[in-house]
Short mmCIF file of N, CA and C in Angstrom, two decimals:
data_model
loop_
_atom_site.label_atom_id
_atom_site.label_comp_id
_atom_site.label_asym_id
_atom_site.label_seq_id
_atom_site.Cartn_x
_atom_site.Cartn_y
_atom_site.Cartn_z
N UNK A 190 163.49 95.54 175.69
CA UNK A 190 162.20 95.77 175.06
C UNK A 190 162.36 96.57 173.76
N UNK A 191 163.39 96.28 173.01
CA UNK A 191 163.59 96.97 171.73
C UNK A 191 163.15 96.14 170.54
N UNK A 192 162.66 94.93 170.79
CA UNK A 192 162.29 94.06 169.68
C UNK A 192 161.17 94.65 168.84
N UNK A 193 160.17 95.23 169.49
CA UNK A 193 159.06 95.80 168.72
C UNK A 193 159.54 96.94 167.84
N UNK A 194 160.51 97.72 168.33
CA UNK A 194 161.06 98.80 167.50
C UNK A 194 161.88 98.24 166.34
N UNK A 195 162.63 97.16 166.59
CA UNK A 195 163.42 96.55 165.51
C UNK A 195 162.52 95.94 164.45
N UNK A 196 161.39 95.40 164.87
CA UNK A 196 160.49 94.77 163.91
C UNK A 196 159.78 95.80 163.04
N UNK A 197 159.75 97.06 163.48
CA UNK A 197 159.14 98.12 162.66
C UNK A 197 160.06 98.57 161.53
N UNK A 198 161.35 98.26 161.63
CA UNK A 198 162.29 98.66 160.60
C UNK A 198 162.23 97.68 159.43
N UNK A 199 163.04 97.92 158.42
CA UNK A 199 163.10 97.04 157.25
C UNK A 199 164.05 95.86 157.46
N UNK A 200 164.62 95.75 158.64
CA UNK A 200 165.56 94.67 158.90
C UNK A 200 164.82 93.34 158.96
N UNK A 201 165.43 92.33 158.36
CA UNK A 201 164.87 90.99 158.42
C UNK A 201 165.36 90.27 159.67
N UNK A 202 164.77 89.10 159.97
CA UNK A 202 165.18 88.36 161.16
C UNK A 202 166.65 87.95 161.17
N UNK A 203 167.18 87.53 160.00
CA UNK A 203 168.59 87.14 159.94
C UNK A 203 169.48 88.34 160.23
N UNK A 204 169.13 89.48 159.69
CA UNK A 204 169.93 90.68 159.90
C UNK A 204 169.94 91.07 161.38
N UNK A 205 168.79 91.00 162.01
CA UNK A 205 168.70 91.34 163.43
C UNK A 205 169.57 90.39 164.26
N UNK A 206 169.46 89.09 163.99
CA UNK A 206 170.22 88.11 164.77
C UNK A 206 171.72 88.29 164.55
N UNK A 207 172.15 88.43 163.29
CA UNK A 207 173.59 88.58 163.03
C UNK A 207 174.14 89.88 163.60
N UNK A 208 173.37 90.94 163.55
CA UNK A 208 173.84 92.20 164.13
C UNK A 208 173.92 92.11 165.65
N UNK A 209 173.01 91.38 166.27
CA UNK A 209 173.09 91.16 167.72
C UNK A 209 174.34 90.36 168.06
N UNK A 210 174.61 89.31 167.29
CA UNK A 210 175.80 88.49 167.56
C UNK A 210 177.07 89.31 167.35
N UNK A 211 177.15 90.03 166.23
CA UNK A 211 178.35 90.83 165.97
C UNK A 211 178.50 91.97 166.96
N UNK A 212 177.37 92.54 167.39
CA UNK A 212 177.43 93.61 168.38
C UNK A 212 177.98 93.15 169.71
N UNK A 213 177.74 91.90 170.05
CA UNK A 213 178.27 91.35 171.29
C UNK A 213 179.68 90.79 171.10
N UNK A 214 180.01 90.43 169.87
CA UNK A 214 181.32 89.84 169.59
C UNK A 214 182.43 90.89 169.58
N UNK A 215 182.12 92.11 169.19
CA UNK A 215 183.15 93.16 169.12
C UNK A 215 183.80 93.42 170.48
N UNK A 216 183.04 93.60 171.58
CA UNK A 216 183.72 93.78 172.87
C UNK A 216 184.53 92.56 173.29
N UNK A 217 184.04 91.36 172.95
CA UNK A 217 184.79 90.16 173.30
C UNK A 217 186.09 90.07 172.51
N UNK A 218 186.07 90.48 171.24
CA UNK A 218 187.31 90.51 170.46
C UNK A 218 188.30 91.50 171.06
N UNK A 219 187.80 92.60 171.59
CA UNK A 219 188.68 93.56 172.25
C UNK A 219 189.33 92.94 173.49
N UNK A 220 188.55 92.17 174.24
CA UNK A 220 189.11 91.49 175.43
C UNK A 220 190.13 90.43 175.03
N UNK A 221 189.84 89.71 173.96
CA UNK A 221 190.80 88.70 173.49
C UNK A 221 192.07 89.38 173.01
N UNK A 222 191.93 90.51 172.31
CA UNK A 222 193.11 91.25 171.85
C UNK A 222 193.94 91.76 173.03
N UNK A 223 193.28 92.09 174.13
CA UNK A 223 194.01 92.52 175.32
C UNK A 223 194.79 91.38 175.96
N UNK A 224 194.34 90.14 175.78
CA UNK A 224 195.05 89.01 176.38
C UNK A 224 196.23 88.55 175.52
N UNK A 225 196.26 88.93 174.26
CA UNK A 225 197.34 88.46 173.38
C UNK A 225 198.73 88.93 173.80
N UNK A 226 198.92 90.16 174.31
CA UNK A 226 200.27 90.51 174.77
C UNK A 226 200.77 89.63 175.91
N UNK A 227 199.87 89.18 176.78
CA UNK A 227 200.29 88.27 177.85
C UNK A 227 200.72 86.92 177.28
N UNK A 228 199.98 86.45 176.28
CA UNK A 228 200.36 85.21 175.64
C UNK A 228 201.67 85.37 174.87
N UNK A 229 201.87 86.52 174.25
CA UNK A 229 203.13 86.78 173.53
C UNK A 229 204.31 86.84 174.51
N UNK A 230 204.06 87.36 175.70
CA UNK A 230 205.12 87.39 176.72
C UNK A 230 205.50 85.97 177.12
N UNK A 231 204.51 85.11 177.29
CA UNK A 231 204.80 83.70 177.60
C UNK A 231 205.56 83.05 176.46
N UNK A 232 205.22 83.41 175.22
CA UNK A 232 205.92 82.87 174.06
C UNK A 232 207.38 83.34 174.05
N UNK A 233 207.62 84.60 174.39
CA UNK A 233 208.99 85.12 174.36
C UNK A 233 209.86 84.47 175.43
N UNK A 234 209.26 83.99 176.49
CA UNK A 234 210.03 83.30 177.53
C UNK A 234 210.20 81.81 177.23
N UNK A 235 209.62 81.35 176.14
CA UNK A 235 209.76 79.96 175.74
C UNK A 235 208.73 79.03 176.38
N UNK A 236 207.67 79.59 176.93
CA UNK A 236 206.67 78.77 177.60
C UNK A 236 205.67 78.12 176.67
N UNK A 237 205.56 78.62 175.45
CA UNK A 237 204.60 78.03 174.51
C UNK A 237 205.06 78.31 173.08
N UNK A 238 204.46 77.58 172.17
CA UNK A 238 204.82 77.73 170.75
C UNK A 238 203.83 78.66 170.06
N UNK A 239 204.11 78.97 168.79
CA UNK A 239 203.20 79.82 168.02
C UNK A 239 201.84 79.15 167.82
N UNK A 240 201.86 77.84 167.61
CA UNK A 240 200.58 77.14 167.44
C UNK A 240 199.77 77.16 168.74
N UNK A 241 200.45 77.14 169.89
CA UNK A 241 199.75 77.27 171.17
C UNK A 241 199.09 78.64 171.29
N UNK A 242 199.80 79.68 170.85
CA UNK A 242 199.23 81.03 170.89
C UNK A 242 198.00 81.14 169.99
N UNK A 243 198.13 80.65 168.77
CA UNK A 243 197.01 80.72 167.84
C UNK A 243 195.85 79.84 168.32
N UNK A 244 196.17 78.67 168.87
CA UNK A 244 195.13 77.80 169.40
C UNK A 244 194.40 78.42 170.58
N UNK A 245 195.15 79.09 171.45
CA UNK A 245 194.54 79.76 172.59
C UNK A 245 193.62 80.89 172.14
N UNK A 246 194.06 81.68 171.18
CA UNK A 246 193.22 82.76 170.66
C UNK A 246 191.97 82.20 169.98
N UNK A 247 192.15 81.12 169.22
CA UNK A 247 191.01 80.49 168.55
C UNK A 247 190.00 79.96 169.57
N UNK A 248 190.49 79.29 170.62
CA UNK A 248 189.58 78.73 171.62
C UNK A 248 188.88 79.83 172.42
N UNK A 249 189.58 80.93 172.68
CA UNK A 249 188.91 82.06 173.34
C UNK A 249 187.80 82.61 172.46
N UNK A 250 188.07 82.69 171.17
CA UNK A 250 187.05 83.16 170.23
C UNK A 250 185.87 82.18 170.18
N UNK A 251 186.15 80.89 170.14
CA UNK A 251 185.08 79.89 170.09
C UNK A 251 184.22 79.92 171.36
N UNK A 252 184.87 80.03 172.52
CA UNK A 252 184.13 80.11 173.77
C UNK A 252 183.25 81.34 173.82
N UNK A 253 183.79 82.46 173.38
CA UNK A 253 183.02 83.70 173.35
C UNK A 253 181.85 83.60 172.40
N UNK A 254 182.10 83.05 171.22
CA UNK A 254 181.04 82.92 170.22
C UNK A 254 179.93 81.98 170.72
N UNK A 255 180.32 80.92 171.41
CA UNK A 255 179.32 79.99 171.92
C UNK A 255 178.43 80.65 172.98
N UNK A 256 179.03 81.39 173.89
CA UNK A 256 178.25 82.08 174.91
C UNK A 256 177.36 83.16 174.29
N UNK A 257 177.89 83.88 173.32
CA UNK A 257 177.13 84.95 172.66
C UNK A 257 175.92 84.38 171.92
N UNK A 258 176.13 83.31 171.16
CA UNK A 258 175.01 82.76 170.39
C UNK A 258 173.94 82.16 171.31
N UNK A 259 174.35 81.54 172.41
CA UNK A 259 173.37 81.03 173.38
C UNK A 259 172.60 82.20 173.99
N UNK A 260 173.30 83.28 174.30
CA UNK A 260 172.63 84.45 174.88
C UNK A 260 171.64 85.09 173.91
N UNK A 261 172.02 85.21 172.65
CA UNK A 261 171.11 85.78 171.65
C UNK A 261 169.91 84.87 171.44
N UNK A 262 170.14 83.56 171.44
CA UNK A 262 169.03 82.62 171.27
C UNK A 262 168.04 82.74 172.43
N UNK A 263 168.52 82.75 173.66
CA UNK A 263 167.61 82.84 174.81
C UNK A 263 166.96 84.22 174.88
N UNK A 264 167.66 85.24 174.43
CA UNK A 264 167.07 86.58 174.40
C UNK A 264 165.92 86.64 173.39
N UNK A 265 166.07 85.95 172.28
CA UNK A 265 165.00 85.92 171.29
C UNK A 265 163.82 85.07 171.77
N UNK A 266 164.09 84.10 172.63
CA UNK A 266 163.04 83.21 173.12
C UNK A 266 162.22 83.84 174.25
N UNK A 267 162.89 84.54 175.17
CA UNK A 267 162.23 85.07 176.36
C UNK A 267 161.83 86.53 176.17
N UNK A 268 160.82 86.93 176.92
CA UNK A 268 160.36 88.32 176.85
C UNK A 268 161.10 89.22 177.83
N UNK A 269 161.60 88.66 178.92
CA UNK A 269 162.21 89.46 179.98
C UNK A 269 163.70 89.16 180.07
N UNK A 270 164.45 90.13 180.56
CA UNK A 270 165.90 90.00 180.67
C UNK A 270 166.30 88.93 181.66
N UNK A 271 165.66 88.92 182.83
CA UNK A 271 166.01 87.94 183.86
C UNK A 271 165.71 86.53 183.38
N UNK A 272 164.59 86.35 182.70
CA UNK A 272 164.24 85.04 182.16
C UNK A 272 165.28 84.58 181.14
N UNK A 273 165.69 85.49 180.28
CA UNK A 273 166.70 85.15 179.27
C UNK A 273 168.02 84.80 179.93
N UNK A 274 168.39 85.54 180.98
CA UNK A 274 169.64 85.26 181.69
C UNK A 274 169.60 83.88 182.34
N UNK A 275 168.50 83.56 183.03
CA UNK A 275 168.39 82.25 183.68
C UNK A 275 168.40 81.11 182.67
N UNK A 276 167.69 81.30 181.57
CA UNK A 276 167.67 80.26 180.54
C UNK A 276 169.04 80.12 179.87
N UNK A 277 169.73 81.23 179.64
CA UNK A 277 171.08 81.17 179.05
C UNK A 277 172.04 80.44 180.00
N UNK A 278 171.91 80.70 181.29
CA UNK A 278 172.74 80.01 182.27
C UNK A 278 172.47 78.51 182.24
N UNK A 279 171.19 78.13 182.17
CA UNK A 279 170.82 76.72 182.14
C UNK A 279 171.32 76.04 180.87
N UNK A 280 171.12 76.68 179.72
CA UNK A 280 171.55 76.09 178.44
C UNK A 280 173.08 76.00 178.39
N UNK A 281 173.76 77.03 178.87
CA UNK A 281 175.23 76.98 178.90
C UNK A 281 175.76 75.89 179.81
N UNK A 282 175.13 75.72 180.97
CA UNK A 282 175.53 74.65 181.89
C UNK A 282 175.27 73.28 181.27
N UNK A 283 174.14 73.13 180.60
CA UNK A 283 173.83 71.86 179.95
C UNK A 283 174.81 71.59 178.80
N UNK A 284 175.16 72.63 178.05
CA UNK A 284 176.11 72.46 176.95
C UNK A 284 177.47 72.01 177.47
N UNK A 285 177.86 72.51 178.62
CA UNK A 285 179.15 72.13 179.20
C UNK A 285 179.05 70.81 179.96
N UNK A 286 177.92 70.56 180.61
CA UNK A 286 177.82 69.42 181.51
C UNK A 286 177.43 68.11 180.87
N UNK A 287 176.50 68.13 179.93
CA UNK A 287 176.01 66.88 179.35
C UNK A 287 177.11 66.10 178.63
N UNK A 288 177.94 66.75 177.78
CA UNK A 288 179.04 65.98 177.17
C UNK A 288 180.02 65.42 178.20
N UNK A 289 180.27 66.16 179.27
CA UNK A 289 181.17 65.68 180.32
C UNK A 289 180.59 64.46 181.00
N UNK A 290 179.31 64.50 181.31
CA UNK A 290 178.65 63.36 181.95
C UNK A 290 178.66 62.15 181.03
N UNK A 291 178.39 62.36 179.73
CA UNK A 291 178.41 61.25 178.77
C UNK A 291 179.81 60.63 178.67
N UNK A 292 180.85 61.47 178.70
CA UNK A 292 182.22 60.97 178.60
C UNK A 292 182.62 60.23 179.88
N UNK A 293 182.30 60.80 181.03
CA UNK A 293 182.70 60.18 182.29
C UNK A 293 181.94 58.89 182.56
N UNK A 294 180.71 58.78 182.08
CA UNK A 294 179.93 57.56 182.30
C UNK A 294 180.32 56.45 181.33
N UNK A 295 181.12 56.77 180.32
CA UNK A 295 181.57 55.76 179.37
C UNK A 295 180.63 55.55 178.20
N UNK A 296 179.61 56.37 178.08
CA UNK A 296 178.66 56.22 176.97
C UNK A 296 179.28 56.66 175.65
N UNK A 297 180.23 57.57 175.71
CA UNK A 297 180.89 58.09 174.52
C UNK A 297 182.39 57.90 174.72
N UNK A 298 183.07 57.42 173.71
CA UNK A 298 184.50 57.12 173.83
C UNK A 298 185.41 58.34 173.59
N UNK A 299 184.95 59.27 172.79
CA UNK A 299 185.78 60.43 172.50
C UNK A 299 185.64 61.46 173.61
N UNK A 300 186.55 62.39 173.67
CA UNK A 300 186.51 63.45 174.68
C UNK A 300 185.55 64.52 174.18
N UNK A 301 184.25 64.23 174.32
CA UNK A 301 183.21 65.08 173.78
C UNK A 301 183.16 66.44 174.45
N UNK A 302 183.48 66.50 175.76
CA UNK A 302 183.42 67.80 176.42
C UNK A 302 184.46 68.76 175.85
N UNK A 303 185.55 68.23 175.32
CA UNK A 303 186.55 69.09 174.70
C UNK A 303 186.02 69.68 173.40
N UNK A 304 185.14 68.96 172.73
CA UNK A 304 184.63 69.43 171.45
C UNK A 304 183.46 70.39 171.61
N UNK A 305 182.70 70.26 172.68
CA UNK A 305 181.50 71.07 172.84
C UNK A 305 181.71 72.27 173.76
N UNK A 306 182.82 72.29 174.47
CA UNK A 306 183.03 73.35 175.45
C UNK A 306 184.49 73.78 175.35
N UNK A 307 184.72 74.93 174.72
CA UNK A 307 186.09 75.36 174.40
C UNK A 307 187.02 75.42 175.61
N UNK A 308 186.60 75.88 176.79
CA UNK A 308 187.53 75.89 177.93
C UNK A 308 188.05 74.52 178.33
N UNK A 309 187.26 73.46 178.11
CA UNK A 309 187.73 72.11 178.42
C UNK A 309 188.87 71.72 177.49
N UNK A 310 188.77 72.06 176.22
CA UNK A 310 189.85 71.78 175.28
C UNK A 310 191.07 72.63 175.60
N UNK A 311 190.84 73.87 176.02
CA UNK A 311 191.93 74.75 176.41
C UNK A 311 192.70 74.16 177.58
N UNK A 312 191.97 73.59 178.55
CA UNK A 312 192.61 72.99 179.71
C UNK A 312 193.44 71.77 179.32
N UNK A 313 192.89 70.92 178.45
CA UNK A 313 193.64 69.74 178.03
C UNK A 313 194.81 70.11 177.13
N UNK A 314 194.71 71.25 176.43
CA UNK A 314 195.79 71.71 175.57
C UNK A 314 197.03 72.09 176.39
N UNK A 315 196.81 72.47 177.65
CA UNK A 315 197.93 72.81 178.52
C UNK A 315 198.77 71.59 178.88
N UNK A 316 198.13 70.43 178.93
CA UNK A 316 198.82 69.22 179.39
C UNK A 316 199.41 68.40 178.26
N UNK A 317 198.85 68.50 177.08
CA UNK A 317 199.41 67.78 175.93
C UNK A 317 199.37 68.70 174.72
N UNK A 318 200.48 68.82 174.02
CA UNK A 318 200.52 69.73 172.87
C UNK A 318 199.59 69.25 171.75
N UNK A 319 198.86 70.22 171.19
CA UNK A 319 197.96 69.94 170.08
C UNK A 319 198.27 70.95 168.98
N UNK A 320 198.28 70.50 167.74
CA UNK A 320 198.55 71.42 166.64
C UNK A 320 197.33 72.31 166.41
N UNK A 321 197.56 73.44 165.77
CA UNK A 321 196.49 74.39 165.50
C UNK A 321 195.42 73.78 164.60
N UNK A 322 195.85 73.00 163.61
CA UNK A 322 194.85 72.38 162.72
C UNK A 322 193.98 71.40 163.49
N UNK A 323 194.55 70.67 164.42
CA UNK A 323 193.76 69.73 165.25
C UNK A 323 192.78 70.50 166.14
N UNK A 324 193.21 71.63 166.69
CA UNK A 324 192.33 72.45 167.52
C UNK A 324 191.15 72.93 166.69
N UNK A 325 191.40 73.35 165.46
CA UNK A 325 190.32 73.85 164.61
C UNK A 325 189.36 72.73 164.22
N UNK A 326 189.88 71.54 163.95
CA UNK A 326 189.03 70.42 163.59
C UNK A 326 188.17 70.01 164.79
N UNK A 327 188.79 69.96 165.96
CA UNK A 327 188.07 69.55 167.16
C UNK A 327 187.01 70.57 167.55
N UNK A 328 187.18 71.83 167.15
CA UNK A 328 186.20 72.85 167.52
C UNK A 328 185.02 72.93 166.55
N UNK A 329 184.94 72.04 165.58
CA UNK A 329 183.81 72.02 164.65
C UNK A 329 182.47 71.81 165.36
N UNK A 330 182.37 70.88 166.34
CA UNK A 330 181.08 70.76 167.04
C UNK A 330 180.66 72.05 167.77
N UNK A 331 181.62 72.81 168.26
CA UNK A 331 181.29 74.10 168.88
C UNK A 331 180.72 75.04 167.84
N UNK A 332 181.32 75.07 166.65
CA UNK A 332 180.79 75.91 165.57
C UNK A 332 179.39 75.45 165.16
N UNK A 333 179.17 74.15 165.14
CA UNK A 333 177.85 73.63 164.80
C UNK A 333 176.83 74.05 165.86
N UNK A 334 177.22 73.97 167.14
CA UNK A 334 176.29 74.40 168.19
C UNK A 334 176.01 75.90 168.10
N UNK A 335 176.99 76.68 167.68
CA UNK A 335 176.77 78.12 167.47
C UNK A 335 175.79 78.35 166.32
N UNK A 336 175.96 77.59 165.24
CA UNK A 336 175.05 77.73 164.10
C UNK A 336 173.63 77.31 164.47
N UNK A 337 173.49 76.26 165.27
CA UNK A 337 172.17 75.83 165.72
C UNK A 337 171.54 76.92 166.60
N UNK A 338 172.34 77.51 167.48
CA UNK A 338 171.82 78.59 168.34
C UNK A 338 171.36 79.78 167.52
N UNK A 339 172.12 80.16 166.50
CA UNK A 339 171.74 81.28 165.64
C UNK A 339 170.47 80.94 164.86
N UNK A 340 170.38 79.72 164.35
CA UNK A 340 169.18 79.29 163.64
C UNK A 340 167.95 79.30 164.55
N UNK A 341 168.12 78.83 165.78
CA UNK A 341 167.00 78.85 166.72
C UNK A 341 166.63 80.29 167.11
N UNK A 342 167.63 81.16 167.21
CA UNK A 342 167.34 82.57 167.51
C UNK A 342 166.50 83.18 166.40
N UNK A 343 166.82 82.87 165.16
CA UNK A 343 166.04 83.38 164.03
C UNK A 343 164.63 82.81 164.06
N UNK A 344 164.51 81.52 164.39
CA UNK A 344 163.19 80.88 164.49
C UNK A 344 162.36 81.52 165.60
N UNK A 345 162.97 81.71 166.77
CA UNK A 345 162.24 82.32 167.88
C UNK A 345 161.86 83.76 167.57
N UNK A 346 162.72 84.46 166.87
CA UNK A 346 162.43 85.85 166.51
C UNK A 346 161.27 85.90 165.52
N UNK A 347 161.26 85.00 164.55
CA UNK A 347 160.17 84.94 163.59
C UNK A 347 158.87 84.53 164.28
N UNK A 348 158.96 83.58 165.19
CA UNK A 348 157.79 83.13 165.94
C UNK A 348 157.27 84.26 166.82
N UNK A 349 158.17 85.05 167.37
CA UNK A 349 157.79 86.16 168.24
C UNK A 349 157.01 87.23 167.46
N UNK A 350 157.32 87.38 166.18
CA UNK A 350 156.61 88.35 165.35
C UNK A 350 155.14 87.99 165.21
N UNK A 351 154.85 86.69 165.11
CA UNK A 351 153.49 86.25 164.83
C UNK A 351 152.73 85.77 166.05
N UNK A 352 153.44 85.44 167.12
CA UNK A 352 152.78 84.86 168.28
C UNK A 352 152.61 85.92 169.37
N UNK A 353 151.43 86.00 169.93
CA UNK A 353 151.18 86.99 170.97
C UNK A 353 151.05 86.36 172.35
N UNK A 354 150.63 85.09 172.44
CA UNK A 354 150.49 84.48 173.76
C UNK A 354 151.84 83.97 174.25
N UNK A 355 151.98 83.88 175.58
CA UNK A 355 153.23 83.43 176.17
C UNK A 355 153.30 81.91 176.15
N UNK A 356 154.49 81.39 175.97
CA UNK A 356 154.67 79.95 176.06
C UNK A 356 154.84 79.56 177.53
N UNK A 357 154.68 78.27 177.88
CA UNK A 357 154.71 77.86 179.28
C UNK A 357 156.05 78.14 179.97
N UNK A 358 157.15 77.94 179.26
CA UNK A 358 158.45 78.19 179.89
C UNK A 358 158.64 79.67 180.19
N UNK A 359 158.19 80.54 179.30
CA UNK A 359 158.27 81.97 179.56
C UNK A 359 157.41 82.37 180.74
N UNK A 360 156.26 81.71 180.91
CA UNK A 360 155.41 82.00 182.08
C UNK A 360 156.11 81.61 183.37
N UNK A 361 156.74 80.45 183.39
CA UNK A 361 157.45 79.99 184.60
C UNK A 361 158.62 80.92 184.91
N UNK A 362 159.42 81.25 183.88
CA UNK A 362 160.55 82.15 184.10
C UNK A 362 160.08 83.55 184.43
N UNK A 363 158.94 83.98 183.91
CA UNK A 363 158.37 85.27 184.26
C UNK A 363 157.94 85.34 185.72
N UNK A 364 157.44 84.21 186.24
CA UNK A 364 157.08 84.17 187.66
C UNK A 364 158.32 84.27 188.53
N UNK A 365 159.44 83.67 188.07
CA UNK A 365 160.69 83.81 188.81
C UNK A 365 161.20 85.24 188.79
N UNK A 366 160.92 85.93 187.68
CA UNK A 366 161.34 87.32 187.53
C UNK A 366 160.56 88.19 188.49
#
């Protein structure tokens, strides 16, 4: 319930959204940095290459960024914490599940779940070597989904400034709360 206090400051909607994303990204970067010595140990034993290490760090960053931007977007959309959590869980599951369903049903020929869900690409990277540049190119749809989430968060935040009545989805999630 700090949104009303944030809106009283001189901060604009973009500043609020980016600071929320960066505020959540810093602890995740610390966790990723803690995992790098384990990856370096695997590298020293000959279990992986330097591009595998960089690709793993990049995919961990992409997965974290995707979850963070979805969380900030749902937090800007919902009034209550539990509602935002449930909606973030649903959107995250849909982001991971819909591309997988499309790929498995044969509607899409490319491995779309690898592009939209970083852990899926990380799993496939274990079985077949992929260069770092290929990992970065394949993660472009994840970056696009992050940008869409940030844009929607800014839209919902701006809408929240001017709108006082609850939307139907917030009412349903509020009843669950």
